XYZ file of C-alpha atoms in Angstrom:
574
model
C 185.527 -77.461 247.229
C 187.455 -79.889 244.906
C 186.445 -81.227 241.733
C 187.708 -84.322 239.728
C 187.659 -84.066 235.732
C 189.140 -86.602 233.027
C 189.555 -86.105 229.664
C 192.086 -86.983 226.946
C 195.070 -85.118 225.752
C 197.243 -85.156 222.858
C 201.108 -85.170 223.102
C 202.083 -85.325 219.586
C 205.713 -86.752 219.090
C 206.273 -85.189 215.579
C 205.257 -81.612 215.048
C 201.584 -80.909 214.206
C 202.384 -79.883 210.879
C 204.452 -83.150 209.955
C 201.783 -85.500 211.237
C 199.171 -83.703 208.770
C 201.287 -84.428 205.594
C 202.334 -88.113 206.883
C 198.569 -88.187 206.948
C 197.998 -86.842 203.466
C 200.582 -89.223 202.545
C 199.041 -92.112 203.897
C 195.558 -90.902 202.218
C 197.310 -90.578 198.641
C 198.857 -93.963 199.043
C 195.070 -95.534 199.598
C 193.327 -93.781 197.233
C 193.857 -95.674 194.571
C 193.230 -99.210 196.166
C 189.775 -97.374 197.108
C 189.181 -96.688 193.758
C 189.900 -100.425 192.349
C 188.433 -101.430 195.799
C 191.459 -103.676 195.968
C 191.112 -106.592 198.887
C 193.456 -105.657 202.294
C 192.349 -101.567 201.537
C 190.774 -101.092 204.692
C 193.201 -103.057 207.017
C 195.998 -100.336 205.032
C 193.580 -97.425 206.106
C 193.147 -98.859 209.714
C 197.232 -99.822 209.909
C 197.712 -96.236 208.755
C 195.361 -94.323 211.395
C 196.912 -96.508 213.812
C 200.195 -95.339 213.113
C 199.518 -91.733 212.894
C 197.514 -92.384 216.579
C 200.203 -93.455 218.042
C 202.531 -90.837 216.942
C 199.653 -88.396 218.212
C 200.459 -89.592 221.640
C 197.023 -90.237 223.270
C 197.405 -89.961 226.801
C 194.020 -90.045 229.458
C 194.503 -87.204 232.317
C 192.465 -86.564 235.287
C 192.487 -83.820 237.022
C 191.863 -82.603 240.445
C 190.634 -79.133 240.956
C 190.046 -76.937 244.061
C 188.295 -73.622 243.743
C 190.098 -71.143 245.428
C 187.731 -67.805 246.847
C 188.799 -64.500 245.511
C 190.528 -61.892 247.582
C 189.093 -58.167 248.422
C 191.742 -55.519 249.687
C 190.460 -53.132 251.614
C 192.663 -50.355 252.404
C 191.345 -47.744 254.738
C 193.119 -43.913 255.762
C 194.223 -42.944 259.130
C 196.155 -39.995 258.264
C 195.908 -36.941 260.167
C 193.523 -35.118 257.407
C 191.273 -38.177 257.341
C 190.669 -37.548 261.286
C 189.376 -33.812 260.766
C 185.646 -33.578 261.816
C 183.507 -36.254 261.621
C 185.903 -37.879 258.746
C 187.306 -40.505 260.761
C 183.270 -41.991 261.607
C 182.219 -41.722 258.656
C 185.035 -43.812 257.706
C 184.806 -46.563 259.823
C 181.167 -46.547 259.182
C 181.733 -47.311 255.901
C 184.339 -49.957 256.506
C 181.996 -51.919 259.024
C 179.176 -51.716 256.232
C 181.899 -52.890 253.466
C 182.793 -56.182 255.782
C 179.548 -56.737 256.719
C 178.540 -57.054 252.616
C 181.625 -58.798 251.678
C 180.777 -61.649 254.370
C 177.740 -62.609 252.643
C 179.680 -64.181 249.374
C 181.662 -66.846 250.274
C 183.827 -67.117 247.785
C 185.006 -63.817 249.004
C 187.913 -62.636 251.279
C 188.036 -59.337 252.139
C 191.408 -58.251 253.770
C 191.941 -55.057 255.339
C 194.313 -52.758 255.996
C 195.649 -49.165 257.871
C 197.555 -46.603 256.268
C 198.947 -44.577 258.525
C 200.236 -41.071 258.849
C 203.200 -39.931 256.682
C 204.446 -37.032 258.505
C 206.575 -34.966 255.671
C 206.244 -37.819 253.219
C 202.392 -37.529 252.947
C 200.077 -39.954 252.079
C 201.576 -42.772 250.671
C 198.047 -44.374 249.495
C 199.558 -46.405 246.840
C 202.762 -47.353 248.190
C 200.540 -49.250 250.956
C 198.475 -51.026 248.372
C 202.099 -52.158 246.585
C 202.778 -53.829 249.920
C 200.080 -55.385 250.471
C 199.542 -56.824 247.054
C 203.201 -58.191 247.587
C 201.566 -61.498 248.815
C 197.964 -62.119 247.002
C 198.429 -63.333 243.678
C 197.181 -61.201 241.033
C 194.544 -63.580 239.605
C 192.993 -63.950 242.134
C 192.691 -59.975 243.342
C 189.341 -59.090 242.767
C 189.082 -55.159 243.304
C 190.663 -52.548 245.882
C 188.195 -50.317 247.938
C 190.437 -47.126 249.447
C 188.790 -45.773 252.609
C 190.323 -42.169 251.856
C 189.693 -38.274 251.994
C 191.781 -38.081 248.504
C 194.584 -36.771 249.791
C 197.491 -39.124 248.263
C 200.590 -37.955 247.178
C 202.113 -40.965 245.141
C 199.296 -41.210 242.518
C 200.964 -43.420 239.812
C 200.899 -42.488 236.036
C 199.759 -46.173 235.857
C 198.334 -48.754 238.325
C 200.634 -51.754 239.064
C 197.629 -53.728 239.327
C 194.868 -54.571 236.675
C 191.985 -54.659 238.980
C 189.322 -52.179 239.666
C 189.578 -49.767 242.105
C 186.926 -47.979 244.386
C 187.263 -44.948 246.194
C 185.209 -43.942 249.247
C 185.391 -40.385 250.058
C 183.972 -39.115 253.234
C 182.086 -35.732 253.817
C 178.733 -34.397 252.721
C 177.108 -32.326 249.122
C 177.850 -28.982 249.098
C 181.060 -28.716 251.446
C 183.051 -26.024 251.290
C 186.937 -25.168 252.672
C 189.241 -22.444 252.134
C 192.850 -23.481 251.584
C 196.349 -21.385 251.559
C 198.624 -22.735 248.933
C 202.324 -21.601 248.300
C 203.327 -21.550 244.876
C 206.877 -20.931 245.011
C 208.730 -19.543 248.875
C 212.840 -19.224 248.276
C 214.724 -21.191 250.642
C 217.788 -19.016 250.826
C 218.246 -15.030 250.896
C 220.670 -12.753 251.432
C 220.845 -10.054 254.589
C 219.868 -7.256 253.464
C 217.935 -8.002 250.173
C 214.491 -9.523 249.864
C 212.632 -12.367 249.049
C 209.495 -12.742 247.374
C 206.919 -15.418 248.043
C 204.347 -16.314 245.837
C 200.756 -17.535 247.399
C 197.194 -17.809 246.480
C 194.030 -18.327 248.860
C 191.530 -21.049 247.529
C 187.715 -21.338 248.186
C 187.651 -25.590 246.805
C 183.689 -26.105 246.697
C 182.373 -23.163 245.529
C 181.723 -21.713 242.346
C 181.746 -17.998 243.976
C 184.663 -16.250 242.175
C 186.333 -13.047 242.785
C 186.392 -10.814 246.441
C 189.388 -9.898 248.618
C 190.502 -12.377 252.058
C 192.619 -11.105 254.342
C 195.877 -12.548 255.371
C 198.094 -12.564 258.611
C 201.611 -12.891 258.230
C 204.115 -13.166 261.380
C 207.827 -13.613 261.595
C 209.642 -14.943 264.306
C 207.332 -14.114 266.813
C 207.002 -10.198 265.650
C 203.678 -8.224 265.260
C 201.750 -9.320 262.881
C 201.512 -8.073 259.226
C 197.932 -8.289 258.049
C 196.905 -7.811 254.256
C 193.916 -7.761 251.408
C 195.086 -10.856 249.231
C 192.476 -11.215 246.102
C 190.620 -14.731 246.210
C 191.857 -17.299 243.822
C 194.783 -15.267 242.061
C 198.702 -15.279 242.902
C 199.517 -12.793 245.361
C 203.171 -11.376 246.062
C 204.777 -11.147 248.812
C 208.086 -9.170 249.527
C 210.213 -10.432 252.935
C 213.119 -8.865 253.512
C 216.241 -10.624 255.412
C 217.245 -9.190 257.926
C 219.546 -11.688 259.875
C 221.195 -14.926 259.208
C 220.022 -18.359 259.700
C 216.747 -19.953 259.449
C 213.377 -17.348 259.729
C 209.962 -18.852 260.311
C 206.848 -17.179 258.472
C 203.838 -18.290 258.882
C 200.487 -17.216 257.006
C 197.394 -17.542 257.950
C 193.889 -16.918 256.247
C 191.381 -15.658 257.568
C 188.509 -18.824 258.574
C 185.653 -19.036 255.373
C 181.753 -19.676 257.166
C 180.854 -23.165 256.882
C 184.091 -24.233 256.007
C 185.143 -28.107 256.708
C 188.532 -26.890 258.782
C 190.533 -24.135 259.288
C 193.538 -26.704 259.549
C 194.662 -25.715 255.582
C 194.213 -21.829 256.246
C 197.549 -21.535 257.586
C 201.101 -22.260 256.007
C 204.762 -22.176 257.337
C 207.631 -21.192 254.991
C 211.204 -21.070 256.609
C 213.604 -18.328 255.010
C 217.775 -19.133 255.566
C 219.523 -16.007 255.311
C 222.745 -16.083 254.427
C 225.736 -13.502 254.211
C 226.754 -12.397 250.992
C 230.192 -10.782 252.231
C 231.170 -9.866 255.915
C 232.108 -6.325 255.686
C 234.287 -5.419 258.467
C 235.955 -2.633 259.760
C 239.717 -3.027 262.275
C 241.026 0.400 263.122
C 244.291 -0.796 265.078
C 245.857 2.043 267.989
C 249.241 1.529 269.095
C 251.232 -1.488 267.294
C 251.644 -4.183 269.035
C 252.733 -7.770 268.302
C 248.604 -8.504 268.396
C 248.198 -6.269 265.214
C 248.919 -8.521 262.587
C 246.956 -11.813 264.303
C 243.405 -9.541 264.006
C 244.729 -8.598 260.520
C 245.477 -12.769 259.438
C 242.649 -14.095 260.953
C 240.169 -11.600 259.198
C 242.047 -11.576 255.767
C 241.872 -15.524 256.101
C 237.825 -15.442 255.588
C 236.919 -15.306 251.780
C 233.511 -14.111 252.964
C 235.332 -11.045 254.994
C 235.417 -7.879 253.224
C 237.826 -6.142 255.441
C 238.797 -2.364 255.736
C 241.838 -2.227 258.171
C 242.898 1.548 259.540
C 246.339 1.745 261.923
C 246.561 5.077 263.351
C 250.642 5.550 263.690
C 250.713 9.568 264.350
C 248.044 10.897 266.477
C 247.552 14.910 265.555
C 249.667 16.029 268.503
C 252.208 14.053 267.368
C 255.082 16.751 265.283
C 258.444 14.437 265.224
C 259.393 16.238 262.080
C 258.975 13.799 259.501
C 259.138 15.144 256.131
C 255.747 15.856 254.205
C 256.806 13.582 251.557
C 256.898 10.399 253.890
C 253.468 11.126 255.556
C 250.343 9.303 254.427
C 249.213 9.950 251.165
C 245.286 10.163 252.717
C 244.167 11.364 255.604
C 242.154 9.384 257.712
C 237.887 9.158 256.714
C 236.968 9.707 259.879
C 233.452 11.746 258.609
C 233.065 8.874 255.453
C 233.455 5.612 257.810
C 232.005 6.947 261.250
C 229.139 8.644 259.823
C 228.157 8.285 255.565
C 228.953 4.148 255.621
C 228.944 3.189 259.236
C 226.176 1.144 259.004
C 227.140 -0.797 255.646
C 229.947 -2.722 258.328
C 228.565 -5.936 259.412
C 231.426 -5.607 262.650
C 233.380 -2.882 264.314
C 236.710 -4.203 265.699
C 238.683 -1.481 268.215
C 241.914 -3.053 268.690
C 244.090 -1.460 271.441
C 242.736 1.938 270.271
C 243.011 4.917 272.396
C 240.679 7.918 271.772
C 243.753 10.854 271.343
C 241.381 13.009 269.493
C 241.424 11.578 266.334
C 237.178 10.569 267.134
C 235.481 13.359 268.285
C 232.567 12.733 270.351
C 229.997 12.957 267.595
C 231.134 10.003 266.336
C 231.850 8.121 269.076
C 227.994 8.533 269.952
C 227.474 7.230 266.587
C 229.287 4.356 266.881
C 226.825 3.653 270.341
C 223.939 4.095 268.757
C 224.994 1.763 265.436
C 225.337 -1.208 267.988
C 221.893 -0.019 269.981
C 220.450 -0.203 266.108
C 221.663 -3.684 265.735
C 225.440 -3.802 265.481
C 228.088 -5.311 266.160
C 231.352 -4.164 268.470
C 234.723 -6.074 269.522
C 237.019 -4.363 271.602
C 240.353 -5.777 272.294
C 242.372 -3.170 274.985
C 245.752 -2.961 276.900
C 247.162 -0.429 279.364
C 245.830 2.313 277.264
C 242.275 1.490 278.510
C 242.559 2.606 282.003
C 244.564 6.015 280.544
C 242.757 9.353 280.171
C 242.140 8.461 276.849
C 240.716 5.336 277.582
C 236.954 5.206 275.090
C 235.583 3.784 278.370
C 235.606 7.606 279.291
C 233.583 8.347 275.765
C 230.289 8.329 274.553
C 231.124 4.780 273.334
C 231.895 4.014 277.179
C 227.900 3.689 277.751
C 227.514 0.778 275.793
C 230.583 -1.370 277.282
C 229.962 -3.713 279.334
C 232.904 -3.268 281.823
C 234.844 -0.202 283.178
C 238.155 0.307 283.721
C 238.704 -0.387 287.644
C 240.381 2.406 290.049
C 239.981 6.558 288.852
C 241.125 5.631 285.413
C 243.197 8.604 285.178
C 246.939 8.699 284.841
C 248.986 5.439 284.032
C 247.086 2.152 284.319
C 249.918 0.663 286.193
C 250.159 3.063 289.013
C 246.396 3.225 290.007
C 246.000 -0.670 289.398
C 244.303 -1.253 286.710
C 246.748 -3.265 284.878
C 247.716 -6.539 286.112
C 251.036 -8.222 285.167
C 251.804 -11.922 285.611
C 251.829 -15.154 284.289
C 248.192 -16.705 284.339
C 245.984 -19.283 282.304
C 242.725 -17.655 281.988
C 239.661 -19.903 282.693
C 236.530 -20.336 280.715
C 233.641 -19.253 283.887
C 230.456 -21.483 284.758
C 228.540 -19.504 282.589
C 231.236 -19.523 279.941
C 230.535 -23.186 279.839
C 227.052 -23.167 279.224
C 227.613 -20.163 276.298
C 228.383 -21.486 272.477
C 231.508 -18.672 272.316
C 233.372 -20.544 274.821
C 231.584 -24.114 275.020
C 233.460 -26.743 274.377
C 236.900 -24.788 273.615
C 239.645 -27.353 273.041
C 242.234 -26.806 276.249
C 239.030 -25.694 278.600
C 239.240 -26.318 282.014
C 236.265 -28.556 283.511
C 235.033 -27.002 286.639
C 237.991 -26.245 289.165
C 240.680 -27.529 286.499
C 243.709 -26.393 284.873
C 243.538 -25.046 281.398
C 245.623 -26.982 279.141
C 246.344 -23.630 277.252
C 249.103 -21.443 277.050
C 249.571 -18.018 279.498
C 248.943 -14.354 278.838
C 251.020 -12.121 281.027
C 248.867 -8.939 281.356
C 245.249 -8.632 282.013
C 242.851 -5.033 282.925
C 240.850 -5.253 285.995
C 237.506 -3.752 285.388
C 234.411 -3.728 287.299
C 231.559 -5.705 284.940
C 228.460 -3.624 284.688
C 226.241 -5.445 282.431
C 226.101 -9.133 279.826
C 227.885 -12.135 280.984
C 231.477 -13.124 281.867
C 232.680 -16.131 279.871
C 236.161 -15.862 280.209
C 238.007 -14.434 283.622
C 241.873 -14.147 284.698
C 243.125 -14.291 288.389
C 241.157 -13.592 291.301
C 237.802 -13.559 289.333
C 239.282 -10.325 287.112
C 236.681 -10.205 283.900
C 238.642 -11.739 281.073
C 236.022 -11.797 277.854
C 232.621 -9.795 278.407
C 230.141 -10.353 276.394
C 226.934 -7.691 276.586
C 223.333 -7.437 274.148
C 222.947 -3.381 274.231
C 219.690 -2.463 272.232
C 219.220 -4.650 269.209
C 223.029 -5.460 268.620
C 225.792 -6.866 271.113
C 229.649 -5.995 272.489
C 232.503 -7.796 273.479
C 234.713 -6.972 275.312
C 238.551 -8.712 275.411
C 240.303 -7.504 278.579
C 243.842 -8.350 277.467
C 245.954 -7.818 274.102
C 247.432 -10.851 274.822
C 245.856 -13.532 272.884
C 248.249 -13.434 270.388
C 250.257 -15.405 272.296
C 247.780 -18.378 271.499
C 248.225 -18.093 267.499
C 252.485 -17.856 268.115
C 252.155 -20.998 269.863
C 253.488 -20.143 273.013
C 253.472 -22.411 276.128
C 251.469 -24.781 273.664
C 249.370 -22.110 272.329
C 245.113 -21.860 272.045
C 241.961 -21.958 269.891
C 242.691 -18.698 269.637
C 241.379 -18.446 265.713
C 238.446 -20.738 267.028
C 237.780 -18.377 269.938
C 237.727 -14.992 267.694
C 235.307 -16.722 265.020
C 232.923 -17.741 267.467
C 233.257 -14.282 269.231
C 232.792 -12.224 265.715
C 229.721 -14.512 264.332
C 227.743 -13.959 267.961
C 228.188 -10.661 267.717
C 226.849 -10.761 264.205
C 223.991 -12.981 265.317
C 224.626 -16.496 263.213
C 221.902 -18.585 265.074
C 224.364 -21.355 266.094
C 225.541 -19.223 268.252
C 222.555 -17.629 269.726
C 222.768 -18.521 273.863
C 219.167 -17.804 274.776
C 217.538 -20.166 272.287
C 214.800 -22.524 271.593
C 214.595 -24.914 268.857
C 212.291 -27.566 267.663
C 212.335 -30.334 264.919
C 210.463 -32.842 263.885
C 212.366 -36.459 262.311
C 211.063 -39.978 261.738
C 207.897 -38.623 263.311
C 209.751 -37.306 266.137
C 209.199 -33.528 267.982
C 212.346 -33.111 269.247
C 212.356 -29.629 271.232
C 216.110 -28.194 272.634
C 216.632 -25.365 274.634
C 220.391 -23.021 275.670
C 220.873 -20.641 278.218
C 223.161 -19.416 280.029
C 221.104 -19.444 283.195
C 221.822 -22.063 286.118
C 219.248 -23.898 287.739
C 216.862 -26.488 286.487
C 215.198 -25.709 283.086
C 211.613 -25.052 282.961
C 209.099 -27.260 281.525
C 208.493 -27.676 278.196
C 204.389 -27.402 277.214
C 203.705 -28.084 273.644
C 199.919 -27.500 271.977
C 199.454 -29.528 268.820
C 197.198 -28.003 265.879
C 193.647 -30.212 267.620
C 194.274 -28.374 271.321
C 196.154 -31.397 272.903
C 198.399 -30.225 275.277
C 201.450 -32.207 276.141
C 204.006 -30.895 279.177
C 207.450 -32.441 279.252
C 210.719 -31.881 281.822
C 213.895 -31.493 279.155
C 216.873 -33.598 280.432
C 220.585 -31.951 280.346
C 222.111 -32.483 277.056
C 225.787 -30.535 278.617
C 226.477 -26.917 277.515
């Protein structure tokens, strides 16, 4: 509707101020030809007030005015909590009723719009109304009605708008819910020490105080851990770390009767653990040119603690060497193979042949340490396939390969031991497994390796775990074996070396190692039977290794409401 209105306004030339005394001037100067009521007084008094009008600055405006209606905003939730029961109905019930009022006053307009979810961000309730604000000018906002169930997580300390705002909660008197809140959950811990996590179970609603709830805890898929938590107070919780890498715990509260969802009775809290030092033990047989490579590469690690053993004179051994140039200490066989065995995170035998310095007690101990969750590296030569060979041990039944032929006598003359020039190849499984994945100087497929040769390999006959890395004719190069709860591996050559010297242009033979000790210590980047999902921008992205050929299977995922969605994963290589 417009409007036209005229009036007169006043742009003084001179400042207010100097126009009133020019004024009083002009009225002091005429006073006293008032008083003697002198002839020409009043034409003075009129020239005067014209004068003074005219510096006023008299000027006639008309304006022309159009009313404008007022605008509404009307912001309404479609978050994930705002669909739980009948919270999404009673929502857009009350947003039909709110448009059908607003439409009665027409100098209204009502504008309207979604907020939807936030994934990890939350509700950003606030943010929204910023951005829609952005284009209504503030005089003319006339109030903000959130459609909401109150959960917003960017409440301002102060409103960047000063208009009233209404809140419209859904639900009904009396509701009740029971809610699992963490109050503090560690994101990093160290293997082999705990963490605690600090929790408290909720009853919002209810004026009932006091009373025990249970709660189910489960870790990485693991029976679950149930306990009496007290209602409403901090409980404790003590997890201990027991590998490295990310561990998922979730918790879960038992339902309340009556309650609005059970959606909020259940947390997850994801636990890194991380390795405070690498303790590791090398006992080295015969010396070799190999010896010092093991020693550089594990000395290089900061995070290794390393105990390194050589074993130069075997007990037979009498060459008459004075007493004074023997080894100050004998070797702990009893204090590292029995009292501390299990404070070593990894076990490296390299070329070490059993001449009765281990006696078969602990030799069996050593087998069941890696059943219990250790970890083993063997690296052999010739002296495998000998008599003394520890495939002919107690520690033989958790290798994954055996010496080929009788194994007695001298590996060369039963055939065990295979000299030559040859490039070993990474194997089709070795492809798909993160030790050997992606090696720089790998062949692809039928290729050449673009590595330097070894000259001296050990045939063996694999009897368990996967070959990754083979020599001529299909020989077993690099074994790799789970026994129990911890894993082996198993290097059929002590030629690798070669690789750090740069020979024939060398190998990722540090890369190779690293990989090799941290699988056998169980880092989860290197874990080859593995599923993993993440969720980004909104995002569920789900990835799966293995080591098995053939087609993957299909991937079914169950979100929290029962949907069910089945998808076929596409090769990613590796």
């Amino acid at each position: 509707m417009r409007q036209v209105i005229a009036g007169l306004d006043f742009a003084p030339i001179l400042p207010p101020w100097l126009l009133g005394a020019l004024g009083l001037v002009a009225l002091l100067a005429l006073l006293p030809a008032l008083w003697r009521r002198a002839r020409g007084a009043g034409w003075r008094a009129l020239s005067f007030a014209v004068l003074l009008l005219a510096l006023a600055n008299p000027r006639l405006v008309e304006e022309t005015r159009e009313t404008r209606p007022d605008i509404a905003l009307l912001v309404q939730d479609r978050s994930d909590s705002a669909r739980i029961g009948p919270r999404a109905a009673q929502l857009d019930a009350a947003r039909a009723a709110i448009e059908q009022a607003a439409a009665r006053f027409p100098d209204l307009e009502l504008r309207a719009i979604d907020l939807p979810e936030g994934g990890r961000q939350g509700t950003r309730l606030f943010s929204a109304i910023d951005r829609a604000l952005a284009d209504i000018p503030r005089a003319r906002l006339a109030g903000v009605v959130a459609l909401t169930d109150g959960q917003a997580h960017d409440i301002p300390a102060q409103p960047s708008f000063a208009a009233p705002l209404h809140l419209v909660l859904p639900g009904q008197p009396g509701e009740t819910d029971r809610r699992i809140r963490v109050i503090e959950a560690p994101g990093y811990g160290i293997v082999g020490r705990s963490v605690e996590l600090r929790v408290v179970v909720e009853d919002l609603g209810t004026r009932e105080t006091g009373g025990a709830v249970r709660l189910t805890l489960r870790r990485d898929g693991a029976p679950p851990r149930v306990e009496s938590v007290p209602l409403g107070r901090e409980h404790r919780i003590a997890l201990p770390v027991e590998r490295g890498g990310p561990s998922v715990v979730e918790l879960t509260a038992e339902a309340r009767p009556g309650e609005v969802s059970p959606l909020n009775n259940r947390a997850v809290v994801t636990v890194n653990g991380v390795r405070d030092r690498l303790r590791v033990l090398l006992v080295s047989g015969e010396p070799h040119s190999g010896e010092r490579t093991w020693r550089r590469l594990l000395k290089a690690d900061p995070n290794v603690d390393l105990v390194h053993f050589t074993i130069l004179r075997p007990p037979e051994k009498d060459d008459l060497t004075p007493l004074n140039e023997l080894a100050l200490i004998a070797f702990p066989v009893r204090e590292l193979f029995q009292v501390k065995l299990r404070e070593f995170d990894l076990i490296v035998f390299d070329r070490f042949s059993n001449r009765g310095i281990l006696p078969p007690m602990y030799l069996r101990n050593i087998a069941d340490y890696v059943r219990g969750g250790g970890a083993l590296l063997l690296s052999v030569g010739p002296e495998f396939s000998g008599p003394a060979s520890l495939a002919a041990t107690p520690l033989g039944q958790v290798l994954p390969a055996r010496p080929a032929g009788n194994g007695m006598g001298n590996g060369v003359a039963n055939g065990s031991v295979a000299e030559g020039a040859f490039r070993p190849r990474v194997t089709e499984a070795g492809a798909r497994h993160p030790v050997t994945q992606g090696l720089a100087g790998a062949n692809a497929g039928n290729a050449e390796p673009g590595w330097g040769r070894w000259y001296r390999h050990l045939r063996a006959q694999p009897q368990s775990g996967v070959t990754v890395m083979d020599g001529p004719g299909g020989d077993p190069l690099l074994q790799l074996d789970r026994v129990g709860e911890g894993r082996v591996a198993l290097l059929l050559s002590d030629q690798i070396w070669l690789w750090s010297r740069g020979h024939d242009g060398g190998g990722p033979q540090a890369e190779l190692l690293r990989r090799a000790a941290h699988w056998l210590m169980k880092e989860p980047e290197l874990e080859e039977e593995d599923l993993t999902a993440r969720i980004e921008g909104g995002t569920l992205s789900v990835t799966r290794r293995s080591v098995e050929a053939g087609a993957p299977p299909e991937i079914t995922v169950t979100a929290p409401d029962g949907t069910v969605t089945r998808r076929a994963p596409r090769p990613a290589g590796g």
